Amino acid sequence: MKRMNEISRKSTNSRCKMVPNANNQTAIHNLAVQLEAVVSTIGSFLLIFVPGMADIINIMELFDNAICHDKSFTCIPIHSDVPFEDQMTAFDSPKKGKVKTIIATNVAESYVTLPDVDHVICL
């Protein structure tokens, strides 16, 4: 909780003034993965909005390395660099026994409506 409050304070103080440094960005990505691990349930659908492709890659790697004994995550990136066919899997139902996580850039926030989203995290 202390770390979350520290991240929130730093983000509020620097909002729109500068890009978070690498340590803060890593902490924010870790927090997003931890939040999802807590709030998601098997069969649920979570959407994370991030600024860019580097964030998508970093968060997907964190999910690949996450140890969550009762949950398994399927991550789907939405970005112009990802083939359209791969992005279309975002509209599929979660696979049996999985939590579906869509990680998309903030641009998609204005252009994509995904059905059945249970939780949204906007970084």
PDB file of C-alpha atoms in Angstrom, residues 30-48 59-77 93-103 119 121:
ATOM      1  CA  ASN A  30       4.305  -4.114 -11.893  1.00  0.00           C
ATOM      2  CA  LEU A  31       1.413  -2.448 -10.104  1.00  0.00           C
ATOM      3  CA  ALA A  32      -0.867  -3.031 -13.115  1.00  0.00           C
ATOM      4  CA  VAL A  33       0.028  -6.746 -13.145  1.00  0.00           C
ATOM      5  CA  GLN A  34      -0.502  -7.021  -9.385  1.00  0.00           C
ATOM      6  CA  LEU A  35      -3.858  -5.239  -9.622  1.00  0.00           C
ATOM      7  CA  GLU A  36      -5.008  -7.624 -12.298  1.00  0.00           C
ATOM      8  CA  ALA A  37      -3.898 -10.628 -10.263  1.00  0.00           C
ATOM      9  CA  VAL A  38      -6.043  -9.370  -7.382  1.00  0.00           C
ATOM     10  CA  VAL A  39      -9.215  -8.230  -9.177  1.00  0.00           C
ATOM     11  CA  SER A  40      -9.486 -10.773 -11.983  1.00  0.00           C
ATOM     12  CA  THR A  41     -11.243 -14.123 -11.893  1.00  0.00           C
ATOM     13  CA  ILE A  42     -11.032 -17.074 -14.251  1.00  0.00           C
ATOM     14  CA  GLY A  43     -12.991 -16.222 -17.396  1.00  0.00           C
ATOM     15  CA  SER A  44     -12.802 -12.476 -16.808  1.00  0.00           C
ATOM     16  CA  PHE A  45     -11.627  -9.866 -19.277  1.00  0.00           C
ATOM     17  CA  LEU A  46      -9.318  -7.013 -18.303  1.00  0.00           C
ATOM     18  CA  LEU A  47      -8.177  -4.087 -20.442  1.00  0.00           C
ATOM     19  CA  ILE A  48      -4.980  -2.116 -19.786  1.00  0.00           C
ATOM     20  CA  ILE A  59       3.709  -5.670 -19.329  1.00  0.00           C
ATOM     21  CA  MET A  60       3.345  -8.806 -21.468  1.00  0.00           C
ATOM     22  CA  GLU A  61       6.772  -9.957 -20.222  1.00  0.00           C
ATOM     23  CA  LEU A  62       5.691  -9.342 -16.625  1.00  0.00           C
ATOM     24  CA  PHE A  63       2.604 -11.496 -17.185  1.00  0.00           C
ATOM     25  CA  ASP A  64       4.756 -14.219 -18.746  1.00  0.00           C
ATOM     26  CA  ASN A  65       6.882 -14.255 -15.584  1.00  0.00           C
ATOM     27  CA  ALA A  66       4.037 -13.758 -13.096  1.00  0.00           C
ATOM     28  CA  ILE A  67       3.434 -16.537 -10.616  1.00  0.00           C
ATOM     29  CA  CYS A  68      -0.238 -16.722  -9.839  1.00  0.00           C
ATOM     30  CA  HIS A  69      -1.130 -20.157  -8.526  1.00  0.00           C
ATOM     31  CA  ASP A  70      -4.831 -20.018  -9.230  1.00  0.00           C
ATOM     32  CA  LYS A  71      -4.863 -18.012 -12.487  1.00  0.00           C
ATOM     33  CA  SER A  72      -3.377 -18.100 -15.956  1.00  0.00           C
ATOM     34  CA  PHE A  73      -3.358 -15.076 -18.265  1.00  0.00           C
ATOM     35  CA  THR A  74      -3.732 -14.727 -22.024  1.00  0.00           C
ATOM     36  CA  CYS A  75      -2.325 -11.378 -23.176  1.00  0.00           C
ATOM     37  CA  ILE A  76      -3.372  -9.795 -26.462  1.00  0.00           C
ATOM     38  CA  PRO A  77      -1.684  -6.603 -27.682  1.00  0.00           C
ATOM     39  CA  SER A  93     -14.159 -15.091 -25.376  1.00  0.00           C
ATOM     40  CA  PRO A  94     -11.469 -15.936 -22.830  1.00  0.00           C
ATOM     41  CA  LYS A  95     -10.084 -19.451 -23.193  1.00  0.00           C
ATOM     42  CA  LYS A  96     -11.271 -21.956 -20.620  1.00  0.00           C
ATOM     43  CA  GLY A  97      -9.451 -21.505 -17.325  1.00  0.00           C
ATOM     44  CA  LYS A  98      -7.814 -18.231 -18.400  1.00  0.00           C
ATOM     45  CA  VAL A  99      -8.043 -14.529 -17.656  1.00  0.00           C
ATOM     46  CA  LYS A 100      -7.986 -12.538 -20.902  1.00  0.00           C
ATOM     47  CA  THR A 101      -5.869  -9.393 -20.778  1.00  0.00           C
ATOM     48  CA  ILE A 102      -5.900  -6.859 -23.583  1.00  0.00           C
ATOM     49  CA  ILE A 103      -3.009  -4.406 -23.520  1.00  0.00           C
ATOM     50  CA  HIS A 119     -11.978  -4.124 -15.416  1.00  0.00           C
ATOM     51  CA  ILE A 121      -6.603   0.022 -15.943  1.00  0.00           C
TER      52      ILE A 121
END
